Coordinates of C-alpha atoms and ligand atoms in Angstrom, one line a residue:
Chain P
M1 CA -3.3 33.6 1.0
E2 CA -2.6 31.5 4.0
S3 CA 0.6 30.2 5.5
C4 CA 1.7 27.6 8.0
D5 CA 5.0 26.0 9.1
V6 CA 4.5 22.6 7.7
L7 CA 2.0 21.5 5.1
V8 CA 1.4 17.8 4.7
V9 CA -0.3 16.6 1.5
G10 CA -2.1 13.3 2.0
A11 CA -3.8 11.8 5.1
G12 CA -3.2 8.1 4.2
F13 CA -0.8 6.0 6.3
G14 CA 2.2 8.3 6.4
G15 CA 0.9 11.9 6.3
P16 CA -0.9 12.0 9.7
V17 CA 2.2 10.5 11.4
A18 CA 4.4 13.2 10.0
A19 CA 1.9 16.0 10.8
R20 CA 1.3 14.8 14.4
R21 CA 5.0 15.0 15.2
C22 CA 5.4 18.4 13.7
A23 CA 2.4 19.7 15.7
Q24 CA 3.7 18.2 18.9
A25 CA 6.9 20.1 18.4
G26 CA 4.8 23.2 18.4
L27 CA 4.7 23.8 14.6
D28 CA 1.6 25.2 12.9
T29 CA 0.7 22.2 10.7
I30 CA -2.0 21.6 8.1
I31 CA -2.8 18.3 6.3
L32 CA -4.7 18.3 3.0
E33 CA -6.6 15.2 2.0
R34 CA -8.6 14.9 -1.2
A35 CA -11.0 12.3 0.1
R36 CA -13.9 13.3 2.3
V37 CA -12.7 11.0 5.1
P38 CA -9.0 9.9 5.5
G39 CA -8.3 6.5 4.1
E40 CA -11.5 6.1 2.0
K41 CA -9.4 6.4 -1.3
V42 CA -6.7 4.1 -0.1
V43 CA -7.0 0.5 -1.4
S44 CA -4.5 -1.9 0.0
G45 CA -4.8 -5.3 1.3
L46 CA -3.8 -4.9 4.3
V47 CA -1.6 -6.8 6.8
I48 CA 0.8 -4.4 8.6
P49 CA 3.9 -6.3 9.8
F50 CA 4.7 -6.2 13.5
Y51 CA 7.9 -4.3 13.1
G52 CA 5.9 -1.3 11.8
F53 CA 4.3 -1.2 15.3
T54 CA 7.3 -2.2 17.4
F55 CA 9.8 0.2 15.8
G56 CA 7.4 2.8 14.5
P57 CA 5.7 5.7 16.2
D58 CA 5.1 5.5 20.0
F59 CA 1.6 6.7 19.8
I60 CA 0.6 3.8 17.6
R61 CA 2.4 1.3 19.8
E62 CA 0.8 2.8 22.9
G63 CA -2.7 3.3 21.4
N64 CA -5.7 1.2 20.4
P65 CA -5.9 1.4 16.6
P66 CA -8.7 -0.3 14.7
I67 CA -7.0 -3.6 13.9
E68 CA -9.1 -6.4 12.5
R69 CA -7.1 -9.5 13.4
P70 CA -3.7 -10.5 14.7
I71 CA -1.9 -12.7 12.1
C72 CA 0.2 -15.3 13.9
R73 CA 0.9 -17.7 11.1
V74 CA 1.5 -17.6 7.3
V75 CA 0.3 -20.7 5.5
N76 CA 1.7 -21.3 2.0
R77 CA -0.4 -23.7 0.0
F78 CA 1.1 -25.2 -3.2
I79 CA -1.5 -26.0 -5.8
R80 CA -1.5 -28.5 -8.7
D81 CA -4.6 -29.4 -10.7
G82 CA -6.6 -27.4 -8.1
E83 CA -5.4 -29.6 -5.2
I84 CA -3.0 -28.7 -2.4
Y85 CA 0.0 -30.9 -2.8
A86 CA 2.2 -29.3 -0.2
T87 CA 1.9 -26.8 2.6
D88 CA 4.5 -24.7 4.4
S89 CA 3.3 -23.2 7.7
T90 CA 6.8 -22.7 9.2
L91 CA 6.3 -19.0 9.7
R92 CA 4.4 -18.7 13.0
V93 CA 4.6 -17.0 16.4
P94 CA 2.7 -17.8 19.6
K95 CA 0.0 -15.6 20.9
P96 CA 0.0 -12.8 22.0
L97 CA 2.8 -12.1 19.6
A98 CA 1.8 -11.5 16.0
L99 CA 3.6 -11.4 12.6
G100 CA 1.3 -8.5 11.7
Y101 CA -2.2 -7.1 12.0
A102 CA -4.9 -7.1 9.4
A103 CA -6.8 -3.8 9.0
Y104 CA -9.0 -1.8 6.6
C105 CA -7.5 1.5 5.4
R106 CA -10.5 3.8 6.0
P107 CA -10.8 3.3 9.8
F108 CA -7.0 3.0 10.3
C109 CA -6.2 6.2 8.4
T110 CA -9.1 8.0 10.2
W111 CA -7.6 6.8 13.5
L112 CA -4.2 8.1 12.6
A113 CA -5.7 11.4 11.4
D114 CA -7.6 11.7 14.7
R115 CA -4.4 11.4 16.6
A116 CA -2.9 14.2 14.5
V117 CA -5.8 16.5 15.0
E118 CA -5.6 15.8 18.8
A119 CA -2.0 17.0 18.7
G120 CA -3.2 20.3 17.1
V121 CA -3.0 19.6 13.4
E122 CA -5.6 21.2 11.2
L123 CA -7.0 18.5 8.9
R124 CA -8.7 19.7 5.7
T125 CA -10.5 16.9 3.9
S126 CA -12.2 17.1 0.4
T127 CA -9.3 19.3 -0.6
T128 CA -6.9 18.3 -3.5
A129 CA -3.5 20.0 -3.8
V130 CA -3.4 20.6 -7.6
E131 CA 0.1 22.0 -7.9
P132 CA 3.1 23.2 -5.9
I133 CA 3.9 26.8 -5.6
L134 CA 7.5 27.2 -6.9
E135 CA 9.8 30.1 -6.5
K136 CA 13.2 29.9 -8.1
G137 CA 12.9 26.1 -8.0
A138 CA 12.0 26.0 -4.3
V139 CA 8.7 24.6 -3.1
K140 CA 6.8 27.3 -1.1
G141 CA 3.4 25.7 -0.7
V142 CA 0.5 24.4 -2.9
I143 CA -2.5 25.6 -4.8
T144 CA -5.7 23.7 -4.0
D145 CA -8.6 22.8 -6.2
R146 CA -10.5 25.6 -4.6
G147 CA -7.9 28.0 -5.9
E148 CA -6.5 28.7 -2.4
E149 CA -2.7 29.3 -2.1
I150 CA -1.4 27.7 1.1
R151 CA 2.2 28.7 1.7
C152 CA 4.5 26.8 4.1
K153 CA 8.1 26.6 5.3
V154 CA 8.3 22.9 4.6
L155 CA 6.0 20.7 2.4
I156 CA 5.8 17.0 3.2
D157 CA 4.5 15.1 0.2
A158 CA 2.7 12.1 1.5
G159 CA 0.5 11.8 -1.6
G160 CA 1.2 8.1 -2.3
T161 CA 2.2 6.2 -5.4
Q162 CA 1.4 8.7 -8.1
N163 CA 3.5 11.4 -6.4
R164 CA 2.1 14.1 -8.6
L165 CA 3.4 17.0 -6.6
A166 CA 7.0 15.8 -6.6
I167 CA 6.7 15.3 -10.3
Q168 CA 5.3 18.7 -10.9
A169 CA 8.1 20.1 -8.7
G170 CA 10.5 18.5 -11.2
L171 CA 12.0 16.2 -8.5
R172 CA 10.7 12.9 -9.6
R173 CA 9.2 11.1 -12.7
K174 CA 6.3 8.8 -12.8
Y175 CA 7.3 5.2 -11.8
L176 CA 8.1 2.9 -14.6
P177 CA 5.4 0.3 -15.3
E178 CA 8.0 -2.4 -14.7
A179 CA 8.0 -1.4 -11.1
L180 CA 4.3 -1.6 -10.6
E181 CA 1.7 -4.3 -10.0
L182 CA -2.0 -3.8 -10.4
Y183 CA -3.8 -5.5 -7.5
M184 CA -7.4 -6.6 -7.7
V185 CA -8.9 -7.3 -4.3
W186 CA -12.1 -8.9 -3.3
D187 CA -13.7 -8.5 0.1
F188 CA -16.1 -11.3 1.4
E189 CA -18.2 -11.2 4.5
M190 CA -17.7 -14.4 6.6
A191 CA -19.1 -15.1 10.1
K192 CA -16.4 -14.7 12.8
E193 CA -16.7 -18.3 13.9
D194 CA -16.2 -19.5 10.3
V195 CA -13.1 -17.3 9.9
D196 CA -11.8 -18.7 13.2
E197 CA -12.5 -22.3 12.3
T198 CA -11.3 -22.1 8.7
F199 CA -8.2 -20.0 9.1
G200 CA -7.4 -19.6 12.8
L201 CA -5.1 -16.7 13.2
S202 CA -3.4 -17.3 9.9
M203 CA -3.3 -15.8 6.4
E204 CA -2.9 -18.0 3.4
F205 CA -0.9 -17.7 0.2
F206 CA -1.7 -20.0 -2.8
H207 CA 1.2 -20.7 -5.1
A208 CA 1.1 -22.5 -8.4
L209 CA 3.0 -22.7 -11.7
P210 CA 1.5 -20.4 -14.3
E211 CA -0.2 -23.2 -16.2
E212 CA -2.8 -23.4 -13.4
G213 CA -4.0 -20.0 -14.5
I214 CA -4.8 -18.9 -11.0
G215 CA -2.3 -16.0 -10.7
A216 CA -0.1 -13.8 -12.6
P217 CA 2.5 -15.5 -14.8
L218 CA 5.0 -12.9 -14.0
G219 CA 4.7 -12.2 -10.3
F220 CA 5.6 -14.1 -7.3
G221 CA 5.1 -17.7 -8.3
S222 CA 1.5 -17.0 -9.3
T223 CA 0.6 -16.1 -5.8
L224 CA -2.9 -15.3 -4.6
Y225 CA -3.3 -14.2 -1.0
I226 CA -6.2 -14.4 1.4
F227 CA -5.9 -12.0 4.3
T228 CA -8.2 -12.8 7.2
Y229 CA -10.2 -10.2 9.1
R230 CA -12.6 -10.2 12.0
E231 CA -15.7 -11.0 10.1
S232 CA -14.5 -11.1 6.5
I233 CA -11.7 -12.3 4.2
H234 CA -9.8 -10.4 1.6
P235 CA -8.4 -12.4 -1.3
G236 CA -6.2 -10.4 -3.7
L237 CA -3.8 -10.9 -6.6
G238 CA -1.6 -8.7 -8.7
Q239 CA 0.1 -8.6 -12.0
F240 CA 2.9 -6.4 -13.2
L241 CA 1.9 -3.7 -15.6
V242 CA 4.6 -5.0 -18.0
T243 CA 5.0 -8.7 -18.6
R244 CA 7.8 -10.0 -20.9
G245 CA 8.1 -6.5 -22.4
E246 CA 4.4 -6.1 -23.1
I247 CA 1.4 -4.5 -21.4
P248 CA -0.8 -7.5 -20.6
N249 CA -4.6 -7.4 -20.8
L250 CA -5.2 -6.9 -17.1
A251 CA -8.8 -6.1 -17.7
R252 CA -9.2 -9.7 -18.9
L253 CA -6.6 -11.5 -16.9
L254 CA -7.1 -10.5 -13.3
P255 CA -10.8 -11.3 -13.1
R256 CA -10.1 -14.6 -15.0
Y257 CA -7.4 -15.7 -12.6
F258 CA -9.8 -15.2 -9.7
E259 CA -12.6 -17.0 -11.5
N260 CA -10.3 -19.9 -12.2
F261 CA -9.2 -20.0 -8.6
Q262 CA -12.8 -20.1 -7.4
K263 CA -13.7 -22.8 -9.9
K264 CA -10.6 -25.0 -9.6
V265 CA -9.2 -24.9 -6.1
T266 CA -10.8 -27.3 -3.8
R267 CA -9.8 -25.5 -0.6
W268 CA -11.9 -22.5 -1.9
K269 CA -14.8 -24.5 -3.3
R270 CA -15.2 -26.8 -0.3
D271 CA -13.9 -24.9 2.8
I272 CA -14.5 -21.3 2.0
A273 CA -17.1 -20.6 -0.8
P274 CA -20.1 -22.0 1.1
K275 CA -19.4 -19.6 4.0
V276 CA -18.8 -16.3 2.2
K277 CA -20.7 -13.4 0.6
L278 CA -19.1 -11.0 -1.8
R279 CA -19.1 -7.4 -0.3
A280 CA -16.6 -5.4 -2.4
V281 CA -14.3 -5.4 -5.4
T282 CA -11.5 -2.9 -5.7
W283 CA -8.1 -2.4 -7.2
D284 CA -5.0 -0.2 -7.1
V285 CA -1.5 0.1 -8.4
C286 CA 1.2 -0.8 -6.0
P287 CA 4.8 0.4 -6.5
I288 CA 6.1 -3.0 -5.4
Y289 CA 9.4 -2.9 -7.2
A290 CA 10.0 0.8 -7.0
G291 CA 13.0 0.6 -4.7
L292 CA 14.6 -2.2 -6.7
I293 CA 14.7 -0.3 -9.9
P294 CA 17.8 1.9 -9.8
E295 CA 16.2 4.6 -11.8
T296 CA 13.5 5.0 -9.2
R297 CA 15.8 4.6 -6.2
N298 CA 18.1 7.3 -7.5
M299 CA 15.3 9.9 -7.7
P300 CA 15.5 12.5 -4.9
V301 CA 13.4 12.1 -1.8
Y302 CA 13.8 15.8 -0.9
G303 CA 14.2 19.2 -2.6
D304 CA 14.3 22.8 -1.7
G305 CA 11.4 23.2 0.8
I306 CA 10.0 19.6 0.2
L307 CA 10.4 16.2 1.8
I308 CA 8.8 13.1 0.2
I309 CA 7.7 10.1 2.2
G310 CA 6.1 6.7 1.9
D311 CA 4.9 5.5 -1.5
A312 CA 5.6 8.9 -3.0
A313 CA 9.3 8.4 -2.3
G314 CA 9.3 4.8 -3.6
F315 CA 9.7 3.2 -0.1
E316 CA 7.3 0.4 -0.9
A317 CA 7.7 -3.4 -1.0
S318 CA 4.3 -4.9 -0.3
A319 CA 5.7 -8.2 -1.6
F320 CA 6.4 -8.5 2.1
G321 CA 3.5 -6.4 3.1
D322 CA 5.8 -3.6 4.0
G323 CA 4.5 -0.3 2.6
V324 CA 2.9 0.9 5.8
P325 CA 5.9 0.4 8.0
S326 CA 8.1 2.4 5.6
A327 CA 5.5 5.1 5.3
W328 CA 5.5 5.4 9.2
F329 CA 9.3 5.3 9.5
S330 CA 9.9 7.8 6.7
A331 CA 7.1 10.1 8.1
E332 CA 8.9 10.3 11.5
L333 CA 12.3 11.0 9.9
A334 CA 10.8 13.7 7.7
A335 CA 9.1 15.3 10.6
E336 CA 12.3 15.4 12.6
V337 CA 14.1 17.1 9.8
A338 CA 11.2 19.5 9.1
V339 CA 11.1 20.6 12.8
E340 CA 14.8 21.3 12.7
A341 CA 14.5 23.2 9.4
V342 CA 11.6 25.4 10.7
R343 CA 13.5 26.1 14.0
K344 CA 16.6 27.1 12.0
G345 CA 14.6 29.1 9.6
D346 CA 16.2 27.3 6.7
A347 CA 14.4 24.8 4.6
S348 CA 16.9 24.8 1.8
R349 CA 18.1 21.6 0.0
D350 CA 21.3 21.6 2.1
T351 CA 19.3 21.5 5.4
L352 CA 16.7 19.0 4.1
R353 CA 19.5 16.6 2.8
E354 CA 19.7 15.3 6.3
Y355 CA 16.4 13.5 5.6
E356 CA 18.0 11.4 2.9
R357 CA 20.9 10.6 5.2
K358 CA 18.5 9.4 7.9
V359 CA 16.5 7.3 5.4
W360 CA 19.6 5.5 4.1
E361 CA 20.7 4.8 7.7
H362 CA 17.3 3.3 8.5
P363 CA 17.8 -0.5 8.7
Y364 CA 14.2 -1.3 7.7
I365 CA 13.7 1.2 4.9
T366 CA 16.9 0.2 3.3
W367 CA 16.1 -3.5 3.7
I368 CA 12.6 -3.1 2.4
I369 CA 13.5 -1.4 -0.8
T370 CA 16.7 -3.3 -1.7
D371 CA 15.9 -7.0 -0.9
W372 CA 17.0 -8.8 -4.1
R373 CA 15.0 -12.0 -3.3
R374 CA 12.0 -10.4 -4.9
W375 CA 13.7 -10.5 -8.3
D376 CA 14.8 -14.1 -7.8
L377 CA 11.2 -15.3 -7.4
R378 CA 10.7 -14.7 -11.0
K379 CA 13.3 -17.3 -12.0
V380 CA 11.0 -20.0 -10.6
L381 CA 8.7 -19.2 -13.5
V382 CA 11.4 -19.7 -16.0
S383 CA 12.7 -23.0 -14.6
R384 CA 9.2 -24.4 -14.0
S385 CA 10.6 -26.3 -11.1
E386 CA 8.2 -27.0 -8.2
A387 CA 11.1 -27.8 -5.8
E388 CA 12.6 -24.4 -6.6
L389 CA 9.2 -22.7 -6.2
R390 CA 8.8 -24.2 -2.7
R391 CA 12.4 -23.4 -1.6
M392 CA 12.0 -19.8 -2.7
I393 CA 8.6 -19.4 -1.1
R394 CA 10.0 -20.8 2.1
D395 CA 12.8 -18.2 2.0
H396 CA 10.3 -15.5 1.2
W397 CA 7.1 -16.1 3.1
G398 CA 8.2 -19.1 5.3
V399 CA 10.6 -19.3 8.2
G400 CA 13.5 -18.7 5.8
A401 CA 12.4 -15.0 5.7
F402 CA 13.8 -14.6 9.2
R403 CA 17.3 -15.8 8.3
Y404 CA 19.9 -13.5 9.5
R405 CA 21.0 -12.4 6.1
Y406 CA 17.4 -11.5 5.1
S407 CA 15.2 -9.8 7.6
G408 CA 17.1 -11.0 10.7
R409 CA 19.9 -8.5 10.3
P410 CA 17.8 -5.4 9.9
L411 CA 15.5 -6.7 12.7
L412 CA 18.5 -7.0 15.1
K413 CA 19.9 -3.6 14.1
A414 CA 16.6 -1.9 14.6
A415 CA 16.1 -3.7 18.0
R416 CA 19.6 -2.6 19.1
E417 CA 18.9 1.0 18.2
A418 CA 15.5 1.0 19.9
L419 CA 17.2 -0.5 23.0
R420 CA 19.9 2.1 23.0
R421 CA 17.3 4.9 22.9
D422 CA 15.0 3.3 25.5
P423 CA 16.0 0.3 27.6
R424 CA 12.4 -0.3 28.4
A425 CA 11.5 -0.9 24.8
P426 CA 11.0 -4.7 25.1
V427 CA 8.6 -4.2 27.9
K428 CA 6.6 -1.7 25.8
W429 CA 6.6 -4.2 22.9
M430 CA 5.2 -6.9 25.0
E431 CA 2.6 -4.6 26.5
M432 CA 1.6 -3.7 22.9
F433 CA 1.3 -7.3 21.8
T434 CA -0.8 -8.1 24.8
R435 CA -3.0 -5.1 24.6
Y436 CA -3.6 -5.6 20.9
Y437 CA -4.5 -9.2 21.5
H438 CA -7.0 -8.3 24.1
N439 CA -8.4 -5.6 21.9
W440 CA -9.0 -8.2 19.2
E441 CA -10.6 -10.6 21.6
E442 CA -12.9 -7.9 23.0
N443 CA -13.5 -6.1 19.7
R444 CA -12.2 -2.9 21.2
C445 CA -10.5 0.1 19.7
D446 CA -10.5 3.9 20.2
P447 CA -13.7 5.6 19.0
L448 CA -13.2 7.1 15.5
S449 CA -14.3 10.7 14.5
T450 CA -16.1 9.1 11.5
S451 CA -17.4 5.6 11.9
Chain E
M1 CA -23.8 15.1 -3.2
E2 CA -25.1 12.4 -5.4
V3 CA -23.6 8.9 -4.7
R4 CA -23.5 6.2 -7.4
T5 CA -22.8 2.5 -7.0
S6 CA -22.2 -0.3 -9.6
D7 CA -23.2 -3.9 -9.6
R8 CA -19.9 -4.8 -11.1
F9 CA -17.9 -3.3 -8.3
P10 CA -19.9 -3.7 -5.1
G11 CA -18.7 -1.9 -2.0
V12 CA -17.5 1.1 -4.0
E13 CA -19.2 4.4 -4.2
W14 CA -18.6 7.3 -6.6
V15 CA -19.4 10.7 -5.1
G16 CA -20.6 13.7 -6.9
D17 CA -19.5 14.7 -10.4
P18 CA -15.7 14.4 -10.7
G19 CA -15.6 15.8 -14.2
D20 CA -13.2 14.7 -16.9
F21 CA -10.1 14.4 -14.7
I22 CA -8.5 11.9 -17.2
K23 CA -8.2 13.0 -20.8
V24 CA -6.4 11.7 -23.9
D25 CA -4.2 14.1 -25.9
E26 CA -5.0 12.8 -29.4
S27 CA -2.0 14.4 -31.0
R28 CA 0.2 12.1 -29.0
C29 CA -1.8 9.0 -29.0
D30 CA -0.7 6.2 -31.4
G31 CA -3.7 4.0 -30.7
C32 CA -1.6 1.2 -29.0
A33 CA -4.5 0.4 -26.7
N34 CA -2.3 -0.1 -23.6
C35 CA -4.7 2.0 -21.6
V36 CA -7.7 -0.1 -22.8
R37 CA -5.9 -3.3 -21.7
V38 CA -5.0 -2.2 -18.1
C39 CA -8.3 -0.4 -17.2
L40 CA -10.4 -2.8 -15.2
A41 CA -13.3 -0.3 -15.4
E42 CA -13.4 -0.2 -19.2
C43 CA -12.9 3.6 -19.2
F44 CA -11.2 3.7 -22.6
E45 CA -12.0 2.7 -26.2
I46 CA -10.2 3.0 -29.5
K47 CA -12.1 5.0 -32.1
G48 CA -10.4 5.9 -35.4
K49 CA -7.0 4.6 -34.3
K50 CA -7.0 6.9 -31.2
A51 CA -7.9 6.2 -27.6
R52 CA -10.7 8.2 -26.1
V53 CA -12.3 8.2 -22.7
R54 CA -15.6 6.3 -22.9
T55 CA -16.7 7.0 -19.4
L56 CA -15.1 7.6 -16.0
A57 CA -18.2 6.3 -14.2
E58 CA -16.4 3.4 -12.5
C59 CA -12.9 4.8 -12.5
M60 CA -11.0 3.8 -9.3
E61 CA -8.3 6.4 -9.7
C62 CA -5.6 3.8 -9.9
A63 CA -3.6 5.6 -12.6
A64 CA -2.6 2.4 -14.3
C65 CA -3.6 4.0 -17.7
W66 CA -1.3 6.9 -17.0
Y67 CA 1.6 4.6 -16.2
V68 CA 1.4 2.5 -19.3
C69 CA 1.0 5.3 -21.8
D70 CA 4.6 5.8 -22.9
K71 CA 3.5 8.4 -25.4
E72 CA 2.5 10.6 -22.5
A73 CA -0.9 11.0 -24.2
I74 CA -2.9 10.4 -21.0
V75 CA -3.5 13.7 -19.1
F76 CA -4.1 12.5 -15.5
S77 CA -5.1 14.6 -12.6
W78 CA -7.2 13.9 -9.5
P79 CA -10.9 14.7 -9.3
P80 CA -11.9 17.7 -7.2
G81 CA -11.6 17.1 -3.5
G82 CA -14.5 15.0 -2.0
T83 CA -15.6 13.7 -5.4
G84 CA -15.0 10.4 -7.2
F85 CA -14.2 6.9 -5.9
R86 CA -14.5 5.9 -2.2
T87 CA -14.7 2.7 -0.2
D88 CA -14.8 1.4 3.3
W89 CA -13.3 -2.0 2.3
G90 CA -9.9 -1.1 0.8
Ligands
FAD501 C1 -3.3 -3.8 -3.2 C2 -2.3 -3.3 -2.2 C3 -1.9 -4.1 -1.1 C4 -1.1 -3.7 -0.2 N1 -0.8 -4.5 0.9 C5 -0.1 -4.0 1.9 C6 0.1 -4.8 3.1 O1 -0.5 -5.9 3.3 N2 0.9 -4.3 4.1 C7 1.5 -3.1 4.0 O2 2.2 -2.6 5.0 N3 1.4 -2.3 2.9 C8 0.6 -2.8 1.9 N4 0.4 -2.0 0.7 C9 1.1 -0.7 0.6 C10 0.5 0.4 1.5 O3 -0.8 0.5 1.2 C11 1.2 1.7 1.1 O4 2.6 1.5 1.2 C12 0.8 2.8 2.1 O5 -0.5 3.1 2.1 C13 1.7 4.1 1.8 O6 1.3 5.1 2.6 P1 1.4 6.6 2.1 O7 1.1 7.5 3.2 O8 2.8 6.8 1.4 O9 0.4 6.7 0.9 P2 -1.2 6.4 1.0 O10 -1.6 5.6 2.2 O11 -1.6 6.0 -0.4 O12 -1.8 7.9 1.2 C14 -1.8 8.9 0.3 C15 -3.0 9.8 0.6 O13 -2.8 11.1 -0.1 C16 -4.0 11.5 -0.6 N5 -3.6 12.4 -1.7 C17 -2.9 12.0 -2.8 N6 -2.7 13.1 -3.6 C18 -3.3 14.2 -3.0 C19 -3.4 15.5 -3.3 N7 -2.8 16.0 -4.4 N8 -4.1 16.3 -2.5 C20 -4.7 15.8 -1.4 N9 -4.6 14.5 -1.0 C21 -3.9 13.7 -1.8 C22 -4.7 10.2 -1.0 O14 -6.1 10.4 -1.1 C23 -4.3 9.3 0.2 O15 -5.2 9.4 1.2 C24 -0.4 -2.4 -0.3 C25 -0.7 -1.6 -1.4 C26 -1.7 -2.0 -2.3 C27 -2.0 -1.1 -3.5
SF4_502 S1 -1.8 4.1 -24.0 FE1 -1.6 6.2 -24.7 S2 -0.8 6.0 -26.8 FE2 -1.7 4.0 -26.3 S3 -3.8 4.1 -26.9 FE3 -3.8 4.8 -24.8 S4 -3.6 7.0 -24.8 FE4 -3.1 6.2 -26.9
SF4_503 S1 -7.3 5.5 -13.3 FE1 -7.5 3.3 -13.4 S2 -9.7 2.9 -13.3 FE2 -9.4 5.1 -13.9 S3 -9.3 5.1 -16.1 FE3 -7.2 4.9 -15.5 S4 -6.8 2.7 -15.4 FE4 -9.0 3.0 -15.5

């Protein structure tokens, strides 16, 4: 039997951030990851919004992570009979600023795990935590698939959406299918000059009423996205696991929507298809509504000896592409509380409750998981009104998203707090944007332990 | 360890033998076929009014089947560490 101060389960986006901070505070920290290489079991889009970087962990802001492309513009295309009848490209920022950065999970998670290992964390890959060790209801560690018992003072569950350990510990239940979308994602190779010419530094959303059959009838106005990378593009679309009270035939629908999109939409047929080659097809479940469903939101995010972060805690809203920032934010908060608990020698519920308080004070986590506009987008599909669809999309993925009462308020609150802690924060943010921009231009990032 | 690929899902590899990490508890299954409908890898089939795992050869470990089974008939766990689905393009 082994023991450590903090045991983190999962080296996806959140786990390494939590582990690194614990190790930096001098705690003996281990991460377990069931994949052979961090991130190779994570499927997720991915455009990480800028505020994940500006308000998230210093080491990411100050480092050179493997980003694929800065995204400076969101272009919303409205489709009828396969043709674009309107475009909204109001959401844009000038270079070197970016609305977000596109990335692949495998290199990004490896980069994060490398930083944790540098800080003294022991990373054990190819190791699945199969069940928590429970003593009088308190979590004391885990048993791995090799039969090892690893005991710890605090367990940080960073295991992602399925949150199996938290369920086994009796703290949470599996998410309701109403809260989940299944996303199918395709990855196409495309020459860099073609991506530059066809998309610039933008990503595109395609919106249509359900009769077009190019996206989920119950989703976000039948949205299909194309994320743009350095030498590839990444279309994706999702569908809720429950639609109008029934489980839809996703096995048939998702591939069919994309086939329709490829056959019908002129923008794809004319501007994109001749330049691309299919490289990968993957999918995953995304807990996109988890925070909005009160039953999920009211489930605990901590217990005796355990803190739950990221997707495992239901802090996801990738309708805005926000899962990664909330994994990073919650990882840092959990690590602060874990360090205090180990120092005090008390990881009881009473001590760990502080994590919940911090989470609910965090302007971004609370905004991300409670923004009611995501529900409203469904109404468009009932009213069948194109004008309504366009207004809502503009409020959601257009310039309206930055209105004070939407993301503007949490943004200002987070900025004020960051400034109070460090008056040099704006300088650091600008340095980050500039450095990331140069890294993208020069195709530079830190070397990875596995490339 | 052996690595398999599939023409249907390029860019994905399945490493080693992950075993039967997803099972159906027949005593709970009512044959509703929800698991069949959500699984993009066609891992399930209905035989004799019960679901059964046909193959996990192309399972992407998404757990959609587990979420939609309201009879709690799907017994879901992860494959042993280092085995199962992997990709560089997720
Ligand atoms: C299709 C899709 C698109 C998305 N798009 C975006 C986007 O554009 N922008 C954005 O910010 N977010 C996006 N997200 C959400 C984002 O991917 C997640 O919010 C984020 O990855 C959560 O981080 P996490 O650390 O909580 O979990 P994960 O990153 O999922 O990490 C969990 C890790 O734990 C490991 N693990 C799990 N259980 C065990 C165990 N028992 N033992 C050992 N290891 C274990 C897993 O292998 C994995 O590496 C998207 C998600 C999906 C599915
Ligand atoms: S979803 Fe559950 S109950 Fe329905 S067929 Fe599948 S295993 Fe049986
Ligand atoms: S986990 Fe996903 S891919 Fe695997 S059997 Fe279940 S639904 Fe199919």
